[in-house]
């Protein structure tokens, strides 16, 4: 059986942090997604094109998919390269894992072209080089769910990457993306460097509770455990409308939620599709009243991450 | 059907913290256990006797079982009281939940005499009054597993007690109790009041990992996630032989472990009975060489907590 010459992957948006789980927890959405098409070249090097209007760099060293693929090619003995066509379905800077999706999609597509020689853990490790281009840090909290799907725990990045991939809890996610910018650097700068031990204990109680709630499908526990005592209070001032949007979504029946990644998107978890739509619309009305443009996304937590949708 | 007049309960030892889960996680052992026998009196008040040689207070307000029962009797409209006979099987000050066992055993026995009108959450809440007598703090990290069995997460104590009772993972516990004293007050005093956010993140990643490992029976994940970056490093100097005992137990095949509660006992988790015995003996040899008396305990994580063993 010969290997394909061209592969197209859908690489979904993801929610990092998931309330209490700063830098550690992530969940995978079904949409929006980036479409990444890779075609094998019989000579080394990458040629990258963006079929969208976001004016992203196409220099392989500065493109998130490019950086991830360069890392992957360093592990491949054959003198091959790729033509890369990326169509962003996820708006850059939205806080729902836009750069992670392109990087994850690229390595998943390359892996399919190479006969699936890398496992998911290795693909996460490679795609993290893309995140380093986007944010300066090789972090995995969006990459892990974008590759593995479901619900992921990045237990450690150093000295050895330790990604725990867990089954998707049967929940629906409502996301509002208000159209203002939160600079990742600023979102990092407002974080405390030291936290009271008493507060850290409450936070890790919630992380344990959220993991238990997801694995045992205990919606009430999930609802109680989502609360972030440390990071969201520090970042709330960067997201106008946050408190109001959360409150309206809770009133519409959502279980809980918070800032997606470092924002500006806000996510809420819900027990079913109808509640997720109601929560999204409730959040949208908050931004409508504030005169801020927004986009809404509603879908289940996806059991699968970036996946091959066509092969030639 | 008339209610019994006398009930005997076995109330087991417990491990609080469980590595990374300071103040939050607990597991229940099968042995050692306290035996608590309650007999109904048709007049208010408690009469407490200790059938052991530990010279513990028998004044109901100063006895851990007494304080828990007084809290319980405040919730009961009938003008009744109890005769209480306690036989400590768990040495006071061992760090494996000795006071929690007596308090838990007392309220479980009283509940049986009263037709089981209280649920486990309420019993934990009541037994915590016993812990307040013992340590000055109404904490639940030993009480919860002593009442509920298995593996417990105390997600919150204030404003509302939130205990998550989870199934016992199929693991065996090795405990060494070296015969020196660690004062709970001193063990609290050495803790940092502030911790670096970066370290807190690593700790909550481990708490999430340990909960996931316990629920999915992933021994390798449990082994990686047990590590405590914050509390054990601060307390290690209070437990001579700790590092050596852990290292020898790991070499004997244990998955990991650490200080039980605030010590001096050290626990190690193991995949099977044979490894647990080997780990216990390896830790015992460390204290033998140091010329420190010790006791060993080996048993599975118990699925059941304090339980009625006879009724009259």
Coordinates of C-alpha atoms in Angstrom, one line a residue:
Chain A
X1 CA 0.0 0.0 0.0
X2 CA 1.5 3.3 -1.0
X3 CA 1.4 6.4 1.2
X4 CA -1.0 9.2 0.2
X5 CA 0.5 12.3 -1.5
X6 CA -2.0 14.8 -0.1
X7 CA -4.1 14.9 3.1
X8 CA -6.6 17.4 4.5
X9 CA -7.2 17.8 8.2
X10 CA -9.8 19.6 10.2
X11 CA -8.2 21.0 13.4
X12 CA -10.6 22.3 16.0
X13 CA -10.7 25.1 18.5
X14 CA -10.0 24.3 22.1
X15 CA -10.5 25.8 25.5
X16 CA -7.5 26.0 27.8
X17 CA -7.6 26.3 31.6
X18 CA -11.3 25.3 31.8
X19 CA -12.0 27.4 34.9
X20 CA -9.8 26.3 37.7
X21 CA -7.2 24.4 35.7
X22 CA -4.8 27.2 34.7
X23 CA -2.0 26.0 32.4
X24 CA -3.1 22.4 32.9
X25 CA -6.6 21.5 31.6
X26 CA -8.1 21.7 28.1
X27 CA -11.1 20.5 26.2
X28 CA -11.7 20.1 22.5
X29 CA -14.5 21.7 20.5
X30 CA -16.0 20.4 17.3
X31 CA -16.1 23.9 15.7
X32 CA -14.8 26.3 14.6
X33 CA -11.8 24.5 13.0
X34 CA -8.9 25.3 10.7
X35 CA -8.5 23.3 7.5
X36 CA -4.9 22.3 6.8
X37 CA -4.0 20.6 3.6
X38 CA -0.6 19.1 3.2
X39 CA 0.9 17.8 -0.1
X40 CA 4.2 15.8 -0.1
X41 CA 7.1 17.3 -2.0
X42 CA 10.1 15.2 -3.0
X43 CA 12.5 17.8 -1.9
X44 CA 13.2 19.3 1.5
X45 CA 11.5 22.4 2.7
X46 CA 8.1 23.9 3.3
X47 CA 5.9 26.1 1.1
X48 CA 3.1 27.7 3.1
X49 CA 0.0 29.5 1.7
X50 CA -2.8 30.9 3.7
X51 CA -6.2 30.7 2.0
X52 CA -7.7 33.3 4.3
X53 CA -7.6 37.0 4.9
X54 CA -5.7 37.2 8.3
X55 CA -2.4 38.3 6.8
X56 CA -0.5 35.6 8.9
X57 CA 3.2 35.0 8.1
X58 CA 4.0 32.3 5.6
X59 CA 7.7 32.2 6.4
X60 CA 8.0 28.6 7.8
X61 CA 10.0 29.8 10.8
X62 CA 7.4 32.4 11.7
X63 CA 4.3 30.4 10.9
X64 CA 2.9 28.2 13.7
X65 CA 2.2 25.3 11.3
X66 CA 5.6 25.8 9.7
X67 CA 7.5 25.8 13.0
X68 CA 5.7 22.6 14.0
X69 CA 6.4 20.9 10.7
X70 CA 10.1 21.9 10.7
X71 CA 10.3 20.2 14.1
X72 CA 8.6 17.1 12.7
X73 CA 10.9 17.0 9.6
X74 CA 13.9 17.0 11.9
X75 CA 12.7 13.6 13.1
X76 CA 12.2 12.2 9.6
X77 CA 15.2 10.6 7.8
X78 CA 13.7 11.0 4.3
X79 CA 14.6 14.2 2.3
X80 CA 11.0 15.3 1.9
X81 CA 9.0 18.5 2.3
X82 CA 5.4 19.7 2.2
X83 CA 3.2 22.2 0.5
X84 CA 0.9 23.6 3.2
X85 CA -2.4 25.3 2.6
X86 CA -4.1 26.7 5.6
X87 CA -7.6 28.0 5.8
X88 CA -8.2 29.6 9.2
X89 CA -11.7 28.9 10.5
X90 CA -10.6 30.1 13.9
X91 CA -10.0 33.8 14.3
X92 CA -6.4 34.6 15.5
X93 CA -6.4 36.1 18.9
X94 CA -9.8 34.7 19.9
X95 CA -8.5 32.7 22.9
X96 CA -9.9 29.4 21.7
X97 CA -6.6 27.9 20.5
X98 CA -6.3 29.3 17.0
X99 CA -2.5 28.9 16.7
X100 CA -2.7 25.5 18.4
X101 CA -5.2 24.3 15.9
X102 CA -3.0 25.2 12.9
X103 CA 0.0 23.6 14.5
X104 CA -1.9 20.4 15.5
X105 CA -3.6 20.1 12.2
X106 CA -0.2 20.4 10.4
X107 CA 1.5 17.6 12.3
X108 CA -1.5 15.3 12.2
X109 CA -1.6 15.8 8.4
X110 CA 2.1 15.2 8.1
X111 CA 1.8 12.1 10.2
X112 CA -0.9 10.7 7.9
X113 CA 1.4 11.4 4.9
X114 CA 4.2 9.5 6.7
X115 CA 2.2 6.4 7.5
X116 CA 1.3 7.5 11.1
X117 CA 4.7 6.8 12.6
X118 CA 4.3 9.2 15.5
X119 CA 1.9 8.7 18.5
X120 CA -0.3 11.5 19.9
X121 CA 2.1 12.3 22.6
X122 CA 4.9 12.9 20.1
X123 CA 2.6 14.9 17.9
X124 CA 1.7 17.2 20.9
X125 CA 5.4 17.6 21.6
X126 CA 6.1 18.6 17.9
X127 CA 3.1 20.9 17.6
X128 CA 4.3 22.8 20.7
X129 CA 7.0 24.3 18.6
X130 CA 4.2 26.1 16.8
X131 CA 2.9 27.5 20.1
X132 CA 6.4 28.8 20.8
X133 CA 6.3 30.9 17.6
X134 CA 2.9 32.3 18.5
X135 CA 3.4 33.0 22.2
X136 CA 7.1 32.5 23.0
X137 CA 6.3 29.6 25.2
X138 CA 6.2 25.9 24.3
X139 CA 3.0 25.2 26.2
X140 CA 0.6 22.4 25.5
X141 CA -2.7 23.3 27.2
X142 CA -4.4 24.0 23.8
X143 CA -2.2 21.6 21.7
X144 CA -3.1 18.6 23.8
X145 CA -6.8 18.7 23.3
X146 CA -6.4 19.8 19.7
X147 CA -4.4 16.6 19.0
X148 CA -6.0 14.2 21.4
X149 CA -9.6 15.4 21.6
X150 CA -11.8 15.1 24.6
X151 CA -10.5 16.4 27.9
X152 CA -6.8 16.6 28.5
X153 CA -4.5 17.2 31.5
X154 CA -1.0 18.4 30.8
X155 CA 0.6 17.1 34.0
X156 CA 4.0 18.3 33.1
X157 CA 5.9 19.9 30.2
X158 CA 9.4 19.7 31.8
X159 CA 11.5 17.7 32.1
X160 CA 9.3 15.2 30.2
X161 CA 6.0 16.0 28.6
X162 CA 3.2 14.2 30.3
X163 CA -0.2 14.5 28.6
X164 CA -3.1 12.6 30.1
X165 CA -5.9 12.2 27.5
X166 CA -9.3 11.5 29.0
X167 CA -12.7 10.8 27.5
X168 CA -14.9 13.7 26.6
X169 CA -17.6 14.4 29.2
X170 CA -21.1 14.6 27.6
X171 CA -21.3 18.4 27.8
X172 CA -22.0 21.2 25.4
X173 CA -19.9 24.3 25.2
X174 CA -21.1 27.8 24.6
X175 CA -18.5 30.4 23.6
X176 CA -18.8 34.1 23.0
X177 CA -15.9 35.8 21.3
X178 CA -16.2 39.6 21.8
X179 CA -14.2 41.5 19.2
X180 CA -11.5 43.1 21.3
X181 CA -7.9 42.2 21.8
X182 CA -6.3 40.7 24.9
X183 CA -2.6 40.6 24.5
X184 CA -1.3 37.2 25.8
X185 CA 1.7 39.1 27.2
X186 CA -0.6 41.5 29.2
X187 CA -2.7 38.5 30.3
X188 CA 0.5 36.9 31.7
X189 CA 1.7 40.2 33.2
X190 CA -1.3 40.6 35.5
X191 CA -0.8 37.2 37.1
X192 CA 0.5 37.1 40.7
X193 CA 3.9 35.5 41.0
X194 CA 3.1 34.3 44.6
X195 CA -0.3 33.0 45.8
X196 CA -1.5 32.3 49.4
X197 CA -1.2 28.6 50.2
X198 CA -4.8 28.6 51.5
X199 CA -6.0 29.8 48.1
X200 CA -3.8 27.4 46.2
X201 CA -5.3 24.6 48.3
X202 CA -8.8 25.7 47.3
X203 CA -7.7 25.8 43.7
X204 CA -6.3 22.3 43.7
X205 CA -9.4 21.0 45.4
X206 CA -11.3 22.4 42.5
X207 CA -9.0 20.9 39.9
X208 CA -9.4 17.5 41.6
X209 CA -13.1 18.0 41.8
X210 CA -13.4 19.0 38.1
X211 CA -11.4 16.0 36.9
X212 CA -13.6 13.8 39.1
X213 CA -16.7 15.5 37.8
X214 CA -15.7 15.0 34.2
X215 CA -14.8 11.4 34.7
X216 CA -17.9 10.4 36.7
X217 CA -20.3 12.7 34.7
X218 CA -21.3 14.5 37.9
X219 CA -22.8 17.8 36.6
X220 CA -23.3 19.3 40.0
X221 CA -19.7 18.7 41.0
X222 CA -18.5 20.2 37.7
X223 CA -20.6 23.2 38.3
X224 CA -19.1 23.7 41.8
X225 CA -15.6 22.9 40.8
X226 CA -15.2 25.1 37.7
X227 CA -14.5 28.2 39.8
X228 CA -11.0 29.8 39.4
X229 CA -9.9 31.6 42.6
X230 CA -6.5 32.7 41.3
X231 CA -6.2 33.5 37.6
X232 CA -9.6 34.8 36.5
X233 CA -9.8 37.4 39.4
X234 CA -6.5 38.8 38.2
X235 CA -7.6 38.9 34.5
X236 CA -11.2 39.9 34.9
X237 CA -10.4 43.6 34.4
X238 CA -9.0 42.7 30.9
X239 CA -12.3 41.3 29.7
X240 CA -15.1 43.9 29.9
X241 CA -18.5 42.3 30.3
X242 CA -17.1 39.1 31.8
X243 CA -19.0 39.0 35.1
X244 CA -22.3 40.0 33.4
X245 CA -21.9 37.5 30.6
X246 CA -21.2 34.7 33.1
X247 CA -24.1 35.6 35.3
X248 CA -26.5 35.7 32.4
X249 CA -25.3 32.3 31.1
X250 CA -25.7 30.8 34.6
X251 CA -29.2 32.2 34.7
X252 CA -29.8 30.5 31.4
X253 CA -28.9 27.2 32.9
X254 CA -25.2 26.9 32.2
X255 CA -23.1 24.9 34.7
X256 CA -20.3 27.4 34.9
X257 CA -17.3 28.6 32.9
X258 CA -15.0 31.5 32.6
X259 CA -12.3 33.0 30.4
X260 CA -11.2 30.7 27.6
X261 CA -7.4 30.6 27.7
X262 CA -6.2 34.2 28.2
X263 CA -9.4 35.5 26.5
X264 CA -11.1 37.5 25.2
X265 CA -13.5 34.5 24.5
X266 CA -15.6 33.3 27.4
X267 CA -16.8 29.7 27.6
X268 CA -19.6 28.1 29.5
X269 CA -20.3 24.3 30.0
X270 CA -23.8 23.0 29.7
X271 CA -25.7 19.8 30.2
X272 CA -27.3 19.8 26.8
X273 CA -27.5 21.6 23.4
X274 CA -30.6 23.7 24.2
X275 CA -29.0 25.2 27.3
X276 CA -25.8 25.8 25.5
X277 CA -27.6 27.8 22.8
X278 CA -29.5 29.7 25.5
X279 CA -26.2 30.5 27.4
X280 CA -24.5 31.6 24.2
X281 CA -27.3 33.9 23.3
X282 CA -27.5 35.3 26.8
X283 CA -23.8 36.2 26.6
X284 CA -24.2 37.6 23.1
X285 CA -26.9 40.0 24.4
X286 CA -24.5 41.4 27.0
X287 CA -22.0 42.4 24.3
X288 CA -24.8 43.6 22.0
X289 CA -25.8 46.0 24.7
X290 CA -22.2 47.1 25.2
X291 CA -22.0 47.8 21.4
X292 CA -19.2 45.3 21.0
X293 CA -19.2 43.0 18.0
X294 CA -19.1 39.3 18.9
X295 CA -19.2 35.7 17.5
X296 CA -20.9 32.8 19.1
X297 CA -19.9 29.1 18.9
X298 CA -22.0 26.2 20.3
X299 CA -21.1 22.5 20.2
X300 CA -20.4 19.4 22.2
X301 CA -17.0 18.6 23.7
X302 CA -15.4 16.7 20.8
X303 CA -14.2 13.2 21.5
X304 CA -11.7 13.5 18.6
X305 CA -9.1 16.2 17.9
X306 CA -7.6 17.1 14.6
X307 CA -8.7 14.5 12.1
X308 CA -8.1 13.6 8.5
X309 CA -11.1 14.4 6.4
X310 CA -9.7 13.5 2.9
X311 CA -6.8 11.7 1.5
X312 CA -5.4 11.7 -2.1
Chain B
X1 CA -39.0 -3.0 64.0
X2 CA -37.4 -1.5 67.2
X3 CA -34.1 0.3 67.1
X4 CA -31.0 -1.5 68.6
X5 CA -29.9 -0.5 72.1
X6 CA -26.2 -1.1 71.5
X7 CA -24.0 -1.0 68.4
X8 CA -20.3 -1.7 67.8
X9 CA -18.4 -0.1 65.0
X10 CA -14.9 -0.6 63.6
X11 CA -13.5 2.8 62.5
X12 CA -10.4 2.5 60.3
X13 CA -7.2 4.5 60.0
X14 CA -6.9 6.9 57.0
X15 CA -4.2 8.7 55.0
X16 CA -4.7 12.4 54.6
X17 CA -3.0 14.5 51.8
X18 CA -2.0 11.4 49.8
X19 CA 1.1 13.0 48.3
X20 CA 0.1 16.1 46.3
X21 CA -3.3 16.6 47.8
X22 CA -2.6 18.6 50.9
X23 CA -5.8 19.3 53.0
X24 CA -7.9 17.8 50.2
X25 CA -7.4 14.1 49.5
X26 CA -7.8 11.1 51.7
X27 CA -7.9 7.3 51.5
X28 CA -9.3 4.7 53.8
X29 CA -7.4 1.7 55.2
X30 CA -8.8 -1.6 56.5
X31 CA -6.5 -1.7 59.5
X32 CA -5.6 -0.6 62.1
X33 CA -9.0 0.5 63.4
X34 CA -10.6 1.8 66.6
X35 CA -13.6 -0.1 68.1
X36 CA -16.4 2.1 69.3
X37 CA -19.3 0.6 71.2
X38 CA -22.3 2.8 71.9
X39 CA -25.2 2.0 74.2
X40 CA -28.3 4.1 74.2
X41 CA -29.2 5.8 77.5
X42 CA -32.7 7.1 78.2
X43 CA -31.3 10.3 79.7
X44 CA -29.3 13.0 78.1
X45 CA -25.5 13.1 78.3
X46 CA -22.5 11.0 77.5
X47 CA -20.5 8.6 79.6
X48 CA -17.2 7.8 78.0
X49 CA -14.8 5.0 78.8
X50 CA -11.5 4.1 77.1
X51 CA -10.7 0.4 77.2
X52 CA -7.1 1.1 76.2
X53 CA -4.0 2.5 77.9
X54 CA -3.5 5.8 76.1
X55 CA -4.8 8.0 78.9
X56 CA -7.0 10.0 76.6
X57 CA -9.6 12.4 78.2
X58 CA -13.0 11.0 78.9
X59 CA -14.7 14.4 79.5
X60 CA -17.1 14.5 76.6
X61 CA -16.1 18.0 75.7
X62 CA -12.4 17.1 75.5
X63 CA -12.8 13.6 73.9
X64 CA -12.9 13.5 70.1
X65 CA -15.8 11.0 70.0
X66 CA -17.5 13.0 72.8
X67 CA -17.3 16.3 70.9
X68 CA -18.7 14.6 67.8
X69 CA -21.5 13.0 69.7
X70 CA -22.4 16.2 71.4
X71 CA -22.7 17.8 68.0
X72 CA -24.9 15.0 66.8
X73 CA -27.2 15.1 69.9
X74 CA -27.8 18.8 69.2
X75 CA -29.5 17.6 66.0
X76 CA -31.7 15.0 67.7
X77 CA -35.0 16.0 69.3
X78 CA -35.2 13.0 71.7
X79 CA -33.8 13.4 75.2
X80 CA -31.3 10.6 74.9
X81 CA -27.6 10.0 75.6
X82 CA -25.0 7.3 75.1
X83 CA -22.6 5.2 77.0
X84 CA -19.4 5.1 74.9
X85 CA -16.7 2.5 75.1
X86 CA -13.7 3.2 72.9
X87 CA -10.8 0.7 72.3
X88 CA -8.1 2.5 70.3
X89 CA -6.5 0.2 67.8
X90 CA -4.8 3.3 66.2
X91 CA -2.1 4.9 68.2
X92 CA -2.7 8.6 68.9
X93 CA -0.3 10.9 67.2
X94 CA 0.6 8.3 64.5
X95 CA -0.5 10.5 61.6
X96 CA -3.0 7.9 60.2
X97 CA -6.2 9.5 61.4
X98 CA -6.4 8.3 65.0
X99 CA -8.7 11.1 66.2
X100 CA -10.7 11.0 63.0
X101 CA -11.4 7.3 63.4
X102 CA -12.8 7.7 67.0
X103 CA -15.0 10.6 65.9
X104 CA -16.2 8.9 62.8
X105 CA -16.8 5.6 64.6
X106 CA -18.9 7.4 67.2
X107 CA -21.2 9.2 64.8
X108 CA -21.6 6.1 62.6
X109 CA -22.6 4.1 65.7
X110 CA -25.0 6.7 67.0
X111 CA -26.6 6.9 63.5
X112 CA -27.2 3.2 63.6
X113 CA -28.8 3.5 67.1
X114 CA -31.0 6.3 65.7
X115 CA -32.3 4.4 62.6
X116 CA -29.7 5.9 60.1
X117 CA -31.3 9.3 59.9
X118 CA -28.2 11.1 58.8
X119 CA -26.4 10.7 55.5
X120 CA -22.6 10.4 55.1
X121 CA -22.1 14.0 54.4
X122 CA -23.9 15.0 57.6
X123 CA -21.9 12.4 59.5
X124 CA -18.7 13.9 58.2
X125 CA -19.9 17.4 59.2
X126 CA -20.6 16.1 62.8
X127 CA -17.4 14.1 63.2
X128 CA -15.4 17.2 62.3
X129 CA -16.3 18.6 65.7
X130 CA -14.1 15.8 67.1
X131 CA -11.2 16.9 64.9
X132 CA -11.6 20.4 66.3
X133 CA -11.0 19.0 69.8
X134 CA -8.0 17.2 68.6
X135 CA -6.3 19.8 66.5
X136 CA -8.2 23.0 66.9
X137 CA -9.4 22.9 63.3
X138 CA -12.6 21.5 61.9
X139 CA -10.9 19.7 59.0
X140 CA -12.3 16.8 57.1
X141 CA -9.4 15.2 55.2
X142 CA -9.2 12.2 57.5
X143 CA -12.9 12.3 58.6
X144 CA -14.2 12.0 55.0
X145 CA -12.4 8.7 54.2
X146 CA -13.1 7.4 57.7
X147 CA -16.8 7.8 57.2
X148 CA -17.2 7.2 53.4
X149 CA -14.4 4.7 52.7
X150 CA -12.5 4.6 49.4
X151 CA -10.9 7.7 48.2
X152 CA -12.3 11.1 49.1
X153 CA -11.9 14.7 48.0
X154 CA -12.8 17.5 50.4
X155 CA -13.6 20.1 47.8
X156 CA -14.6 22.7 50.4
X157 CA -15.2 23.0 54.1
X158 CA -16.5 26.6 54.0
X159 CA -19.0 28.0 53.4
X160 CA -20.6 24.6 52.7
X161 CA -18.9 21.3 53.3
X162 CA -18.4 19.5 49.9
X163 CA -17.1 16.0 50.2
X164 CA -16.7 13.9 47.0
X165 CA -16.6 10.2 47.8
X166 CA -15.1 8.1 45.0
X167 CA -14.5 4.4 44.6
X168 CA -11.4 2.8 46.1
X169 CA -8.7 2.3 43.5
X170 CA -7.4 -1.3 43.6
X171 CA -4.2 -0.5 45.4
X172 CA -2.4 -1.7 48.6
X173 CA -1.0 0.6 51.2
X174 CA 2.2 0.1 53.1
X175 CA 2.6 2.3 56.2
X176 CA 5.5 2.7 58.6
X177 CA 4.9 4.5 61.9
X178 CA 8.2 5.4 63.4
X179 CA 7.9 6.0 67.1
X180 CA 8.7 9.7 67.5
X181 CA 6.4 12.6 67.8
X182 CA 5.5 15.3 65.2
X183 CA 3.4 18.0 66.8
X184 CA 0.6 19.0 64.4
X185 CA 1.2 22.6 65.4
X186 CA 4.9 22.4 64.4
X187 CA 4.0 20.6 61.1
X188 CA 1.6 23.5 60.4
X189 CA 4.2 26.2 61.4
X190 CA 6.8 25.1 58.9
X191 CA 4.4 25.5 55.9
X192 CA 4.9 28.5 53.7
X193 CA 2.1 31.1 53.7
X194 CA 2.8 32.0 50.1
X195 CA 3.8 29.7 47.3
X196 CA 5.1 30.5 43.8
X197 CA 2.3 30.3 41.2
X198 CA 4.5 28.2 39.0
X199 CA 4.8 25.6 41.8
X200 CA 1.1 25.8 42.6
X201 CA 0.3 25.0 39.0
X202 CA 2.6 21.9 39.1
X203 CA 0.9 20.8 42.3
X204 CA -2.7 21.2 40.9
X205 CA -1.5 19.3 37.7
X206 CA -0.6 16.5 40.0
X207 CA -3.8 16.6 42.0
X208 CA -5.7 16.4 38.7
X209 CA -3.4 13.6 37.6
X210 CA -3.8 11.6 40.8
X211 CA -7.6 11.9 40.7
X212 CA -7.6 10.8 37.1
X213 CA -5.2 8.0 37.9
X214 CA -7.3 6.7 40.8
X215 CA -10.5 6.8 38.7
X216 CA -9.0 5.2 35.6
X217 CA -6.8 2.7 37.5
X218 CA -3.7 4.1 35.7
X219 CA -0.8 3.0 38.0
X220 CA 1.9 4.7 36.1
X221 CA 0.0 8.0 36.2
X222 CA -0.6 7.6 39.9
X223 CA 3.1 7.0 40.4
X224 CA 4.0 10.2 38.5
X225 CA 1.3 12.3 40.1
X226 CA 1.8 11.5 43.8
X227 CA 4.7 13.9 44.2
X228 CA 4.1 16.8 46.5
X229 CA 6.2 19.9 45.5
X230 CA 5.0 22.2 48.3
X231 CA 4.2 20.6 51.7
X232 CA 6.4 17.6 52.0
X233 CA 9.6 19.6 51.1
X234 CA 8.7 21.9 54.0
X235 CA 8.0 19.1 56.4
X236 CA 10.7 16.6 55.4
X237 CA 13.1 17.8 58.1
X238 CA 10.5 16.9 60.8
X239 CA 10.6 13.2 59.7
X240 CA 14.1 11.7 60.0
X241 CA 14.5 8.8 57.6
X242 CA 11.8 10.0 55.2
X243 CA 13.9 10.2 52.1
X244 CA 15.6 7.0 52.7
X245 CA 12.4 5.1 53.6
X246 CA 10.7 6.4 50.4
X247 CA 13.6 5.5 48.3
X248 CA 13.8 2.0 49.7
X249 CA 10.1 1.5 49.2
X250 CA 10.3 2.6 45.6
X251 CA 13.2 0.2 45.0
X252 CA 11.0 -2.5 46.4
X253 CA 8.4 -1.7 43.7
X254 CA 6.1 0.8 45.4
X255 CA 4.3 3.4 43.1
X256 CA 5.0 6.3 45.4
X257 CA 3.9 7.9 48.6
X258 CA 5.0 10.3 51.3
X259 CA 4.2 11.7 54.7
X260 CA 0.8 10.5 55.9
X261 CA -1.1 13.5 57.1
X262 CA 1.4 15.6 59.1
X263 CA 3.4 12.5 60.1
X264 CA 5.3 10.8 61.5
X265 CA 3.8 7.8 59.5
X266 CA 4.9 7.4 55.9
X267 CA 2.6 5.7 53.4
X268 CA 3.4 4.1 50.1
X269 CA 0.9 2.9 47.4
X270 CA 1.4 -0.4 45.7
X271 CA -0.1 -2.4 42.9
X272 CA -0.5 -5.6 44.9
X273 CA -0.2 -7.2 48.4
X274 CA 3.3 -8.6 47.8
X275 CA 4.8 -5.3 46.8
X276 CA 3.1 -3.6 49.7
X277 CA 4.7 -6.0 52.2
X278 CA 8.1 -5.6 50.5
X279 CA 7.7 -1.8 50.7
X280 CA 6.7 -1.9 54.4
X281 CA 9.6 -4.1 55.3
X282 CA 12.0 -2.0 53.3
X283 CA 10.9 1.1 55.3
X284 CA 11.0 -0.8 58.5
X285 CA 14.6 -1.7 57.9
X286 CA 15.5 2.0 57.6
X287 CA 14.1 2.7 61.0
X288 CA 15.7 -0.4 62.5
X289 CA 19.1 0.7 61.4
X290 CA 18.4 4.2 62.8
X291 CA 17.5 2.5 66.1
X292 CA 14.0 3.9 66.1
X293 CA 11.0 1.7 67.1
X294 CA 8.4 1.4 64.4
X295 CA 5.1 -0.3 63.5
X296 CA 4.1 -1.5 60.1
X297 CA 0.6 -1.7 58.6
X298 CA -0.2 -3.3 55.2
X299 CA -3.7 -3.5 53.6
X300 CA -5.8 -2.6 50.6
X301 CA -7.5 0.7 50.3
X302 CA -10.8 0.0 51.9
X303 CA -14.0 0.5 50.0
X304 CA -16.0 0.9 53.2
X305 CA -15.3 3.3 56.1
X306 CA -16.4 3.0 59.7
X307 CA -18.9 0.1 59.7
X308 CA -21.2 -1.6 62.2
X309 CA -19.9 -5.0 63.1
X310 CA -22.4 -5.9 65.8
X311 CA -25.9 -4.8 67.0
X312 CA -27.8 -5.7 70.1

